[in-house]
Coordinates of C-alpha atoms and ligand atoms in Angstrom, one line a residue:
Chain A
X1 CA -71.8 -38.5 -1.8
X2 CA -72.3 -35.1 -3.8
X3 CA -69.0 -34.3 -5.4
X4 CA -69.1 -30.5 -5.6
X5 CA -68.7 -27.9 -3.0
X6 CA -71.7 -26.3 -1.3
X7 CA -69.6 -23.5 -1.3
X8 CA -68.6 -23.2 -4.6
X9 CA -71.9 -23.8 -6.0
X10 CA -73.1 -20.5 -4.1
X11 CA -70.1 -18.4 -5.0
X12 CA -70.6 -20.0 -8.8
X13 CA -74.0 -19.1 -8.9
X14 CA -73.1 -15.6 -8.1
X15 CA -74.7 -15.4 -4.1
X16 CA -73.1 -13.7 -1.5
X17 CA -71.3 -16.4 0.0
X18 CA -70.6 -16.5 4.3
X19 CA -68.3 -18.3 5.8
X20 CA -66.7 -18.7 9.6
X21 CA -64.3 -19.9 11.3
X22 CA -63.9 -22.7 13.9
X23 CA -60.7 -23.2 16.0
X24 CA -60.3 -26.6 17.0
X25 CA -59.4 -27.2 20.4
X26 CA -56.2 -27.4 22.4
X27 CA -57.6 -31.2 23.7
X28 CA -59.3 -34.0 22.9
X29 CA -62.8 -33.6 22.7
X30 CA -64.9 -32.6 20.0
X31 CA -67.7 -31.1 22.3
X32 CA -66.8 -27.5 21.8
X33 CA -66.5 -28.1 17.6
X34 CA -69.8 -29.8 17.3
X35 CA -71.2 -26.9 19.8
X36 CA -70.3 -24.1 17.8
X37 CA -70.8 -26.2 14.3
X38 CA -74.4 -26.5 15.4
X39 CA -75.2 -23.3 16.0
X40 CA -73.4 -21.9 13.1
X41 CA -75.2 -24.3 11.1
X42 CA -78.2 -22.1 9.7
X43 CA -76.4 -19.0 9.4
X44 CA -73.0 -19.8 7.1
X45 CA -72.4 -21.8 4.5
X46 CA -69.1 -23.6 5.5
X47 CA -66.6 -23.2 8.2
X48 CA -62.8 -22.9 8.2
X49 CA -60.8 -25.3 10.4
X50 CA -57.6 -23.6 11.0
X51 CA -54.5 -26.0 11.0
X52 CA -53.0 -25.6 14.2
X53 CA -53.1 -21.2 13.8
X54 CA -50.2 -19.3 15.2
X55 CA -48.3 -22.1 15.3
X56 CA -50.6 -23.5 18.8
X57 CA -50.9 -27.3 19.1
X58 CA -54.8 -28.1 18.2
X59 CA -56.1 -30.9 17.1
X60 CA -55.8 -31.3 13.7
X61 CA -57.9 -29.4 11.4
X62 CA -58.9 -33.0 9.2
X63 CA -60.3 -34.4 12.3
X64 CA -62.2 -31.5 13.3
X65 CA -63.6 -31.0 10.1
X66 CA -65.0 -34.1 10.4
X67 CA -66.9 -33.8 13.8
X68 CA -68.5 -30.3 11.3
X69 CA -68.8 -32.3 8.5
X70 CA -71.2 -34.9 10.7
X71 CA -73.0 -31.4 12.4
X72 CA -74.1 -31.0 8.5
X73 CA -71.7 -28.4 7.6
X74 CA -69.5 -27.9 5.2
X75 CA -65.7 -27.5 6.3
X76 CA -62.8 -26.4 4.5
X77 CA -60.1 -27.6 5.9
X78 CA -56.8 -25.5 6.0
X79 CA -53.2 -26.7 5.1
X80 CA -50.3 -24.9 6.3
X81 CA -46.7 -25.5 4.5
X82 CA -44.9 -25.0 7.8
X83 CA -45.9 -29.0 9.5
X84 CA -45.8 -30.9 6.5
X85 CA -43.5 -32.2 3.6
X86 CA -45.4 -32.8 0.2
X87 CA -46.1 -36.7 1.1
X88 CA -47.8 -35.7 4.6
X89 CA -49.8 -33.1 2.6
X90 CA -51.0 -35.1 -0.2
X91 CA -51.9 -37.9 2.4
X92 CA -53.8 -35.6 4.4
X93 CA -55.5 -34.4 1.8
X94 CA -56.5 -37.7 0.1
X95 CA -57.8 -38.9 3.7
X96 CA -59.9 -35.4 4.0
X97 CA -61.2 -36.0 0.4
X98 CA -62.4 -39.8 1.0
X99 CA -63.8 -38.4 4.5
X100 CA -66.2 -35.8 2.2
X101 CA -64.2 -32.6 2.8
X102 CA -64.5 -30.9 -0.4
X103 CA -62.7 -27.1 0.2
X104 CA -58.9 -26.9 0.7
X105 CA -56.9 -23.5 1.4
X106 CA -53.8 -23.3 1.3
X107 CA -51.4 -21.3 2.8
X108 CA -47.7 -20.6 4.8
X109 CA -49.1 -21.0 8.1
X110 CA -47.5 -18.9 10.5
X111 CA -43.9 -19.0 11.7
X112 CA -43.3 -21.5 14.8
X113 CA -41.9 -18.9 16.7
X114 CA -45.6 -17.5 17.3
X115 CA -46.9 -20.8 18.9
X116 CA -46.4 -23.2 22.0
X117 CA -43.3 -25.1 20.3
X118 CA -40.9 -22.4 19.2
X119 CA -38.0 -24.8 19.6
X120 CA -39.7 -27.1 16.5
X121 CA -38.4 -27.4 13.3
X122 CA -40.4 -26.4 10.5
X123 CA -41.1 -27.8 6.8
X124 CA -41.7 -25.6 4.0
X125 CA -41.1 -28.1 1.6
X126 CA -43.2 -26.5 -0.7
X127 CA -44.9 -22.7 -0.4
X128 CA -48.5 -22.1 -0.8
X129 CA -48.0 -20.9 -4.5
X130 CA -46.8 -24.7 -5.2
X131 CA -49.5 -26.3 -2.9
X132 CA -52.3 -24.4 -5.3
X133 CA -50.6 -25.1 -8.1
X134 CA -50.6 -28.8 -7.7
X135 CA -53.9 -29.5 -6.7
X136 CA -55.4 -28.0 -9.3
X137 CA -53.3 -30.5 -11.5
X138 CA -54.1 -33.5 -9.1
X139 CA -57.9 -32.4 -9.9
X140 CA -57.3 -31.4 -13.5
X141 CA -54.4 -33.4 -14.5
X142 CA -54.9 -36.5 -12.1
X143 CA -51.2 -36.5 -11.4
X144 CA -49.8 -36.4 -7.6
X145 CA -47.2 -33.5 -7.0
X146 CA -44.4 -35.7 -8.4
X147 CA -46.0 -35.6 -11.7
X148 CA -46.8 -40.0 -11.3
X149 CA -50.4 -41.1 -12.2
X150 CA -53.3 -41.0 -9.9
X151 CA -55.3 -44.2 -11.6
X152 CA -58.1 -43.4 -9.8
X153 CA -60.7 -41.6 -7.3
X154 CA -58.5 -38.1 -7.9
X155 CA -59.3 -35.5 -5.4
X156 CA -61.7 -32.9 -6.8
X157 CA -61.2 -30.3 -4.6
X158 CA -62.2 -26.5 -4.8
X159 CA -59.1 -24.8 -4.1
X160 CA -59.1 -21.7 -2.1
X161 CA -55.9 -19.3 -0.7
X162 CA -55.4 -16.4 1.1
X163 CA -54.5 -12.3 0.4
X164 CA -53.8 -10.3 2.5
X165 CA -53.9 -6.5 0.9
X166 CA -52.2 -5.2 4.3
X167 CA -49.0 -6.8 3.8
X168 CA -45.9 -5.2 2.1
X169 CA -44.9 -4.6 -0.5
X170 CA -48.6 -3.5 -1.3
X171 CA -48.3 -3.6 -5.1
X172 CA -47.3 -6.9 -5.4
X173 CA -50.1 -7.9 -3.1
X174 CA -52.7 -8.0 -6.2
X175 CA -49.7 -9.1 -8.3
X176 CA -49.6 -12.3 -5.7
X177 CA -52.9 -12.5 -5.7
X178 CA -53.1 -12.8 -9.5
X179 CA -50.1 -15.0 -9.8
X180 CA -52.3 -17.5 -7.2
X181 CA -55.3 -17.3 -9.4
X182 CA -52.9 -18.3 -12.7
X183 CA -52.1 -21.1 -10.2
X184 CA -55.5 -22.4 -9.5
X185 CA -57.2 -20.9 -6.7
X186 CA -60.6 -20.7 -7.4
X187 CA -62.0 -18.7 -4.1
X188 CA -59.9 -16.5 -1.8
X189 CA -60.2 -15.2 1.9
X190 CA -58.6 -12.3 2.9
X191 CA -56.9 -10.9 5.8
X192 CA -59.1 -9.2 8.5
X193 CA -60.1 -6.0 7.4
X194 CA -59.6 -2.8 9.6
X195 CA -58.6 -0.3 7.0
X196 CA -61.2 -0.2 4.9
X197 CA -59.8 2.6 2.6
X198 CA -56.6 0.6 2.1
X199 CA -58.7 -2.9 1.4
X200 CA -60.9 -0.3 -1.6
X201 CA -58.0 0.8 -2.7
X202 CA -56.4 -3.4 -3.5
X203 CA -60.0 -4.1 -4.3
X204 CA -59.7 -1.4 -6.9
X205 CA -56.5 -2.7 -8.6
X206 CA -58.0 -5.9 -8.7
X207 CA -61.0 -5.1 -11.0
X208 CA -58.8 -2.7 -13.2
X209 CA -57.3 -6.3 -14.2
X210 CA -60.3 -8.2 -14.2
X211 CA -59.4 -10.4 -11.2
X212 CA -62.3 -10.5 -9.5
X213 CA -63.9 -12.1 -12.9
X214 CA -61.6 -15.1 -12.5
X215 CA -61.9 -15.7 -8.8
X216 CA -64.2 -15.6 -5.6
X217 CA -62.9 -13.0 -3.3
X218 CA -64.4 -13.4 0.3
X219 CA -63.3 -10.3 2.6
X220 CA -62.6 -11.5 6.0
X221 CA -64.0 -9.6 8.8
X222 CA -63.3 -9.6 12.8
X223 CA -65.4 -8.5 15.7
X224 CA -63.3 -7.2 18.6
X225 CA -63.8 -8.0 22.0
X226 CA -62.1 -4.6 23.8
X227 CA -60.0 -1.7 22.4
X228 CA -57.3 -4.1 24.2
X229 CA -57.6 -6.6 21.3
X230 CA -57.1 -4.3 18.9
X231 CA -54.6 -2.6 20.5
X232 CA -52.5 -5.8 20.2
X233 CA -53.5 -6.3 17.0
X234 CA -52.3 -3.1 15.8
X235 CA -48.6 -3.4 17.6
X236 CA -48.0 -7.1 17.5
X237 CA -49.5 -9.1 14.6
X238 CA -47.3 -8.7 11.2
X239 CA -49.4 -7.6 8.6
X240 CA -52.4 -6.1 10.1
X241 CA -53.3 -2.9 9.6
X242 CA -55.4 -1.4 12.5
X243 CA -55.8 2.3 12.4
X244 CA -56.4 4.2 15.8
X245 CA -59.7 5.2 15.2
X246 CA -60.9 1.8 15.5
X247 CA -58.9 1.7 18.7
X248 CA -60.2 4.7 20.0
X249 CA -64.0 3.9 19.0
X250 CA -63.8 0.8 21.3
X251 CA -62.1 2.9 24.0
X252 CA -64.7 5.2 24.3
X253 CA -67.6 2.8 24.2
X254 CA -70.0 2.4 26.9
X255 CA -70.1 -1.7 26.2
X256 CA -67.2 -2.6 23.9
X257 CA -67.9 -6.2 23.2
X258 CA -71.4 -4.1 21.7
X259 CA -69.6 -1.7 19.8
X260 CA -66.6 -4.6 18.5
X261 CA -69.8 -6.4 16.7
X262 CA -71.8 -3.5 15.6
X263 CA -68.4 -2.1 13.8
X264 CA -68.3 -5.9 12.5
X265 CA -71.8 -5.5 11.2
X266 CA -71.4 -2.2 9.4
X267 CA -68.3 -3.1 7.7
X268 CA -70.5 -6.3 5.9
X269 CA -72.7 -4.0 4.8
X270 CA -70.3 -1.5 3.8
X271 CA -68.3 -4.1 1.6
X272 CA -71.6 -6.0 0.3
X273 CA -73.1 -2.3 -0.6
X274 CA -69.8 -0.4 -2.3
X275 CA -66.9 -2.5 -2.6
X276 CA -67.5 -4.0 -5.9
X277 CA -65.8 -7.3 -6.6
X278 CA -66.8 -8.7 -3.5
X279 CA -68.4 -12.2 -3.3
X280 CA -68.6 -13.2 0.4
X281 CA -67.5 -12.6 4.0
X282 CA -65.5 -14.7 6.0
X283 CA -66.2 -13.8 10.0
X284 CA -62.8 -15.0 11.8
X285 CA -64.4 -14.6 15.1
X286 CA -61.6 -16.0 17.2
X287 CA -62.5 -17.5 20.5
X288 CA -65.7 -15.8 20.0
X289 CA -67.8 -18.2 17.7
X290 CA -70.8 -17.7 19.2
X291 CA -71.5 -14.1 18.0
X292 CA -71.6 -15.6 14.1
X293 CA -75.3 -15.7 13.7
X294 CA -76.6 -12.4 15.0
X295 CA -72.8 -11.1 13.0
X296 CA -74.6 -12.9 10.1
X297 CA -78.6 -12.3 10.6
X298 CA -78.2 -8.1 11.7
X299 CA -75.9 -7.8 8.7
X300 CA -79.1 -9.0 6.7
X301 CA -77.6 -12.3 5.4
X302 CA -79.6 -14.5 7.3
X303 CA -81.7 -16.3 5.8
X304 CA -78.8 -18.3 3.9
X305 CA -79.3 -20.0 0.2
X306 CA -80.3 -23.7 0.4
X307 CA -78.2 -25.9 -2.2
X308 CA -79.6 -29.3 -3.2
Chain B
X1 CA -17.2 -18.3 4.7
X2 CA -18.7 -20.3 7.4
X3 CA -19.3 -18.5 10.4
X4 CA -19.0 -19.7 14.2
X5 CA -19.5 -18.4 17.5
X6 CA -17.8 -19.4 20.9
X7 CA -19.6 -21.5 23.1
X8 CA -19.7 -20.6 26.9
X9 CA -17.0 -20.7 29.0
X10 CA -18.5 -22.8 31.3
X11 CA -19.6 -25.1 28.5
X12 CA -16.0 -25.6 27.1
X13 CA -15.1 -26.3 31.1
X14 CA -17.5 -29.1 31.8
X15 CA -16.2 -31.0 28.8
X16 CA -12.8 -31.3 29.8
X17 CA -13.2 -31.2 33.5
X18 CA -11.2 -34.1 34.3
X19 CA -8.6 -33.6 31.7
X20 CA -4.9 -32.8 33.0
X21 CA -3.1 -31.3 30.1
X22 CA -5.2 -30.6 27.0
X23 CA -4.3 -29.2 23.1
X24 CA -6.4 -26.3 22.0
X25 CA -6.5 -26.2 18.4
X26 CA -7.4 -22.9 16.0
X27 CA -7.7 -23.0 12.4
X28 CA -6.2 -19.8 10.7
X29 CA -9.3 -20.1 8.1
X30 CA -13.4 -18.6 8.5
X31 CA -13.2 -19.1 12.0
X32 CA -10.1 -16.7 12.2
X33 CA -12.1 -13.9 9.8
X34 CA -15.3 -13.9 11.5
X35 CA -13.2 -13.8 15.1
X36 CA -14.1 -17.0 16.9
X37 CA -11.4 -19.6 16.7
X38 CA -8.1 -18.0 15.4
X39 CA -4.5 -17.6 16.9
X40 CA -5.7 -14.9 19.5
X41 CA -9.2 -16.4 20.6
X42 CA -6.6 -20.2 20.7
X43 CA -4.8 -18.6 23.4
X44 CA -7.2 -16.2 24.6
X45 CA -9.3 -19.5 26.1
X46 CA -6.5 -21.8 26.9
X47 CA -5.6 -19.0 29.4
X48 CA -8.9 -18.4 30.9
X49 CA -9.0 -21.9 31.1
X50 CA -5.9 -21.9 32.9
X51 CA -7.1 -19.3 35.0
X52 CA -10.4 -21.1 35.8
X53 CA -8.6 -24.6 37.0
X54 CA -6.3 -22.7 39.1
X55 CA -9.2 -20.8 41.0
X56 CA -10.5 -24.2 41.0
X57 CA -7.5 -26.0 42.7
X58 CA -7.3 -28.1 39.5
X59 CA -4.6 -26.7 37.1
X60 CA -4.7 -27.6 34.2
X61 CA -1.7 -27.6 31.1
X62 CA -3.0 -26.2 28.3
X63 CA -0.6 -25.7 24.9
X64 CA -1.6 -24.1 21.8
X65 CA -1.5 -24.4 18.0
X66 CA -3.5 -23.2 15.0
X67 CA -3.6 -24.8 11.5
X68 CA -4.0 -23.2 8.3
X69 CA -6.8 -25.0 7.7
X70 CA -8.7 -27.8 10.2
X71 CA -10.7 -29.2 7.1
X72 CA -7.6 -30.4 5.8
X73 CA -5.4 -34.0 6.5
X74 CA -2.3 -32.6 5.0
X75 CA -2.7 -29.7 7.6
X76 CA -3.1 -31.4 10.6
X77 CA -0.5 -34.1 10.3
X78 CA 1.7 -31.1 11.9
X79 CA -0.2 -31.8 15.1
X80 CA 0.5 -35.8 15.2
X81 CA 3.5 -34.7 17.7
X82 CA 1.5 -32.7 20.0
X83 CA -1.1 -34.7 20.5
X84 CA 0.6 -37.4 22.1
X85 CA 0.5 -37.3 25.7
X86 CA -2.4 -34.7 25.8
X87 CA -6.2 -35.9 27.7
X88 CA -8.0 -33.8 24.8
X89 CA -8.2 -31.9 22.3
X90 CA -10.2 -28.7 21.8
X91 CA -11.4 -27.9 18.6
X92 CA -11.5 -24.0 17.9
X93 CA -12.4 -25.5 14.2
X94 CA -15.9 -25.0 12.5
X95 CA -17.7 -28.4 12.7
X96 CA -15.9 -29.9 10.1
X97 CA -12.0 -29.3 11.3
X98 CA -13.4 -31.2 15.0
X99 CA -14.6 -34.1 12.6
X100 CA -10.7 -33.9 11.0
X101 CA -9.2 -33.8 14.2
X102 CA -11.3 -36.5 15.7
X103 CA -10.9 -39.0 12.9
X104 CA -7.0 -38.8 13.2
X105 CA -6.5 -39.3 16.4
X106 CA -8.5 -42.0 16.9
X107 CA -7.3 -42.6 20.7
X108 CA -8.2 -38.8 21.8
X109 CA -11.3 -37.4 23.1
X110 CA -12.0 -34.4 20.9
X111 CA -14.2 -31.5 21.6
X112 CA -15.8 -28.7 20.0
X113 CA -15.2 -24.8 21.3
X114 CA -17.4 -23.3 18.7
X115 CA -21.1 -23.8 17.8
X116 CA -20.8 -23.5 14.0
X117 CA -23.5 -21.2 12.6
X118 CA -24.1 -20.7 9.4
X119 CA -22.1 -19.6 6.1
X120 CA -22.9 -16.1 5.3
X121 CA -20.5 -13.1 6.0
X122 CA -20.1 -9.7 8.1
X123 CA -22.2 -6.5 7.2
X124 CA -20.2 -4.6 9.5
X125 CA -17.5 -5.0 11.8
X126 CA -18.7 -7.6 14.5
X127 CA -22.1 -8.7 12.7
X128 CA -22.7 -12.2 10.4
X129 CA -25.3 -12.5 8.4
X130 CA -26.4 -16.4 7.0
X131 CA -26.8 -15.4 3.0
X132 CA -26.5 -19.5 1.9
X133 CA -28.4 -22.7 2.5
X134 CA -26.4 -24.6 1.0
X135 CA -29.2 -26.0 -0.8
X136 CA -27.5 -27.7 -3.9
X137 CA -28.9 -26.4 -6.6
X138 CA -27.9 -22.7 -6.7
X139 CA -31.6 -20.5 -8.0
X140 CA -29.9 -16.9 -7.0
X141 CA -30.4 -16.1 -10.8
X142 CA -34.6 -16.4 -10.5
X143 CA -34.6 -14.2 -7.3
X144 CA -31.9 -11.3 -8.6
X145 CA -29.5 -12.3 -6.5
X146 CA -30.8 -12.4 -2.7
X147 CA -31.2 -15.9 -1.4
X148 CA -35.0 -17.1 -0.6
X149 CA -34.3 -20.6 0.7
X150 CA -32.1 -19.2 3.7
X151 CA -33.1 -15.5 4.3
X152 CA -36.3 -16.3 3.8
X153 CA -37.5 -17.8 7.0
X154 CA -39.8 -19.9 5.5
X155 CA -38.2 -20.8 2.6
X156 CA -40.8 -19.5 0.1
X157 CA -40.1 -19.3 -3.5
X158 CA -43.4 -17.9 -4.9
X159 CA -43.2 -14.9 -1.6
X160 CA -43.3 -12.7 0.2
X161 CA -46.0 -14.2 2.3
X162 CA -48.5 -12.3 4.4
X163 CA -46.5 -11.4 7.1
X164 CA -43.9 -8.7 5.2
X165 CA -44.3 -5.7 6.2
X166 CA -42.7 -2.3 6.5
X167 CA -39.7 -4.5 5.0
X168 CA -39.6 -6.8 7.7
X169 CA -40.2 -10.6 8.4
X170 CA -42.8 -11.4 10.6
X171 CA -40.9 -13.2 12.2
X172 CA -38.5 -10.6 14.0
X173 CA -38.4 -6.7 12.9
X174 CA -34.6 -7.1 13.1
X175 CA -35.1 -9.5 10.2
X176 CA -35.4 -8.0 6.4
X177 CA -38.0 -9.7 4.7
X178 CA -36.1 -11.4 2.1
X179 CA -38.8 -11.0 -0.8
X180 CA -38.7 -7.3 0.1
X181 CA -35.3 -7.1 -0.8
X182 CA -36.1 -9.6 -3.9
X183 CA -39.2 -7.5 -5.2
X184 CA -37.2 -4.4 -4.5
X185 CA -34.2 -5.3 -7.2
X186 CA -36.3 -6.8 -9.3
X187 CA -38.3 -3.6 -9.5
X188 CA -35.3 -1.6 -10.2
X189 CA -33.7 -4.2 -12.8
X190 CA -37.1 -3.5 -14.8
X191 CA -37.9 -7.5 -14.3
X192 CA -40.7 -7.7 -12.1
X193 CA -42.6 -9.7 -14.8
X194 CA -39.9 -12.8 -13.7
X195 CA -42.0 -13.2 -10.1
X196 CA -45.0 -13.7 -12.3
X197 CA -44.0 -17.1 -13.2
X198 CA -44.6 -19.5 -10.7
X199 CA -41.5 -21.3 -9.0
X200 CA -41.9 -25.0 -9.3
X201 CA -41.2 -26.9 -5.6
X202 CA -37.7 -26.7 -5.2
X203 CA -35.9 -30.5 -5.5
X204 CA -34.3 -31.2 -2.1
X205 CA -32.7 -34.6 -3.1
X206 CA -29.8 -32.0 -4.1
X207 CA -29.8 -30.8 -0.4
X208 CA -29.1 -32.6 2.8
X209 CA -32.8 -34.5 2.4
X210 CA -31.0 -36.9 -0.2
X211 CA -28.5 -37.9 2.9
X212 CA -24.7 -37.2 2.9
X213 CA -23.4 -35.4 -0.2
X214 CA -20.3 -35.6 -2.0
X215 CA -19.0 -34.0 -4.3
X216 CA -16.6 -35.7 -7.0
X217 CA -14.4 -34.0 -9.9
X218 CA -12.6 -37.4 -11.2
X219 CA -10.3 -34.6 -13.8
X220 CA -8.2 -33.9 -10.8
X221 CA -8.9 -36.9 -8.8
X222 CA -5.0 -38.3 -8.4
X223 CA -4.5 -42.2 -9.5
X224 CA -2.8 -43.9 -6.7
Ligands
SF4_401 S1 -30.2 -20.8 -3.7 FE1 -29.2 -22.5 -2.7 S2 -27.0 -22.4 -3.3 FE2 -28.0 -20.5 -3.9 S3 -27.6 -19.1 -2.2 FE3 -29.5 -20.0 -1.8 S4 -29.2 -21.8 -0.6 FE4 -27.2 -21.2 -1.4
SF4_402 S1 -42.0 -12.1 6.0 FE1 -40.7 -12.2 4.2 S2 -38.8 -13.3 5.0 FE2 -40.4 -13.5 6.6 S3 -41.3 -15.5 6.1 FE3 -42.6 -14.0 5.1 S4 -41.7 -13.8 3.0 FE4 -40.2 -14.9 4.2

């Protein structure tokens, strides 16, 4: 089995890298996964499987990145800190790693409260700083979090995180960022973009310091199904920044779920063209997978780099 | 201080339903600052409970008394006379003084009025706020002085995560995000450079994850 990353071997070699996202199901079956794996096989070049997002019982984001993995893509499998103590983590992880998953990102995951078992208790034994942090040294230093030995068969994985350049306080958003990097992430996905100027302006502070040099920024991007969507967006989900125009636009078109992807489309282009520092998309399409490759091909990054 | 809250009426009711004459106990310490089981809130519920048992055709005796402190054997010994031909006993104690009370009178059936909270203290008059997770191992010096393992509701020690904003946790906008409030002193301390370096995963043997603590000083330990 090839070690290294498809992924990282596109970002590394300096393409434009596009990636998707798949929500696993709230069931059993694997026939919507492989369904939307398939057809997103040609047009990205891996897939996130969210780890049970919001805080939603789904099935778990190892398994499902398995039933993508056998479709012939690449997943990377997301680890939240909120269901898991560091043994359950590492044990995941070692059991995704001998299954050929070879992209990890880590982060908080949201708050229970948001999901279908508020009334859970949550983890946090460790944050996502400490997560990076120690799989780079279970890669680099072949030592498990507790600092003991791996003997063998480490886990090699390329380590990604997340930014979000909407959240407050907004100068210490490229400060976290860096402080990630210096931790080991190697590529990062950010928070849907809406406000573009606010997303040049982080992106700016982030080549003044060179950041960009040290790591692979993807910019994450969302098509929206109605002004509705948005709408929600804007008032309920912490950390978003949706401004009204965007509403507005939506509200005013003839055939929103139209306008939602063309918007969608023109912001790829707009980051890809001017927003230096870039080095990939990642189209969180949510419960609306099946828009990826025309998202992908009309945004002219179809067709997508073969890697031996 | 550890702060407590009274549980409902109703509640305290159904647990002493077919209990004739029954002790109602306050402790004079927390629970009496942050107004939930002191002399006044002692009587003020053994006479509703009267009240309720009479409307009920049930009366009930209820007599009163409130320690100086419930966590505390030397304290309640006072009690060992008016606890003799009572049904129960109803703790207006934090968690802990119910525990005190149960384990010395071993032949009683013991009950809690309060649901104990959390140790924090008031901001203003009538509002608590938790400030301490009791976590052990005390790192209010790395985070200038604002506690990340309790006010931050997800315990992060590298934050604030993605969902801070305008000041607020994502989690409820009547929440302050705690790593607001840490990034905002550090800032005006001049130390920002301090949430730079990366907070290693915190070591929760110290906490309640290594079981039961106790804590021993053997210097003033008393030779028997
Ligand atoms: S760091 Fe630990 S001991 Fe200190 S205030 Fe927070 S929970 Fe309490
Ligand atoms: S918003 Fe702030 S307080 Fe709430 S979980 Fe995130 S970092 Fe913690």
């Amino acid at each position: 089995m090839n070690n290294l990353s498809k992924l990282q071997q596109i970002l590394d070699s300096g393409q434009f890298a596009v990636t998707a996202e798949i929500g696993p199901p709230k069931h059993s079956s694997a026939e919507g996964i492989r369904h939307h794996a398939e057809m997103m096989r040609d047009y990205v070049d891996a897939t996130n499987i969210t780890d049970n997002q919001t805080a939603i019982v789904r099935m778990s984001s190892i398994a499902a990145g398995a039933h993508v993995l056998g479709c012939g893509i690449e997943p990377i499998v997301q680890m939240t800190c909120r269901d898991r103590n560091r043994i359950a983590m590492q044990s995941d992880l070692l059991g995704a790693y001998s299954l050929g998953m070879r992209n990890v990102l880590c982060l908080s995951g949201d708050h229970q409260k948001f999901g279908n078992h508020p009334m859970a208790k949550n983890v946090y034994d460790i944050d996502s700083m400490q997560l990076i942090d120690n799989l780079r040294r279970m890669r680099d230093e072949k030592v498990f979090f507790s600092g003991e030995a791996i003997k063998e068969s480490e886990p090699q994985f390329f380590i990604g995180a997340v930014a979000n350049p909407f959240a407050d306080p907004f100068e210490f958003r490229v400060d976290r960022l860096e402080k990630k990097v210096n931790a080991g992430a190697q590529f990062i996905q950010t928070q849907c973009i809406f406000d573009m100027e606010r997303f040049e302006r982080f992106m700016e502070m982030v080549r003044e310091r060179g950041i960009d040099q040290r790591v692979h920024i993807l910019a994450g991007v969302t098509p929206m199904k109605s002004w509705k969507a948005a709408s929600y967006m804007q008032n309920n989900v912490s950390g978003m920044i949706v401004p009204n125009e965007l509403v507005e636009r939506l509200k005013n078109a003839e055939d929103p779920k139209r306008e939602g992807l063309d918007i969608c489309i023109e912001q790829i282009k707009y980051i890809k063209e001017n927003v230096k520092g870039v080095h990939g998309v990642h189209i969180m399409a949510i419960a609306w997978e099946e828009v990826v490759p025309e998202i992908v091909e009309k945004s002219g990054l179809y067709p997508r780099p073969k890697v031996g | 201080m550890i702060v407590a809250q009274q549980k409902p009426i109703k509640d305290i009711a159904q647990m002493i339903n077919d209990c004739k004459k029954v002790l109602f106990v306050g402790c004079a310490g927390c629970v009496t600052v942050c107004l939930a089981g002191g002399e006044k809130e002692t009587a003020v519920l053994a006479s509703a409970m009267r009240i309720k048992r009479i409307l009920e055709n049930n009366p009930l005796e209820a007599i009163t008394y409130t320690c100086t402190r419930q966590c505390d054997p030397e304290y309640i010994a006072s009690l060992d006379n008016q606890v003799k031909d009572v049904d129960a006993i109803v703790s207006l104690a934090c968690g802990v003084g119910v525990q005190y009370l149960a384990e010395r009178f071993k032949d009683k059936w013991v009950v809690p009025a309060l649901d104990t909270k959390f140790i924090g203290g008031s901001t203003v008059h009538g509002v608590w706020e938790e400030k301490c997770g009791l976590c052990g191992e005390c790192i209010l010096h790395r985070t200038g002085g604002i506690c990340p393992i309790i006010r931050c509701s997800k315990s992060i020690l590298n934050g604030p995560c993605g969902g801070s904003q305008y000041g607020k946790c994502e989690v409820n906008k009547d929440i302050d995000c705690a790593w607001q409030l840490i990034y905002d002193r550090m800032k005006a301390l001049g130390k920002l450079d301090k949430l730079m370096e990366i907070q290693p995963p915190k070591d929760w043997s110290k906490s309640r994850d290594g079981g039961p603590r106790k804590a021993i000083r053997e210097d003033v330990m008393i030779d028997e």
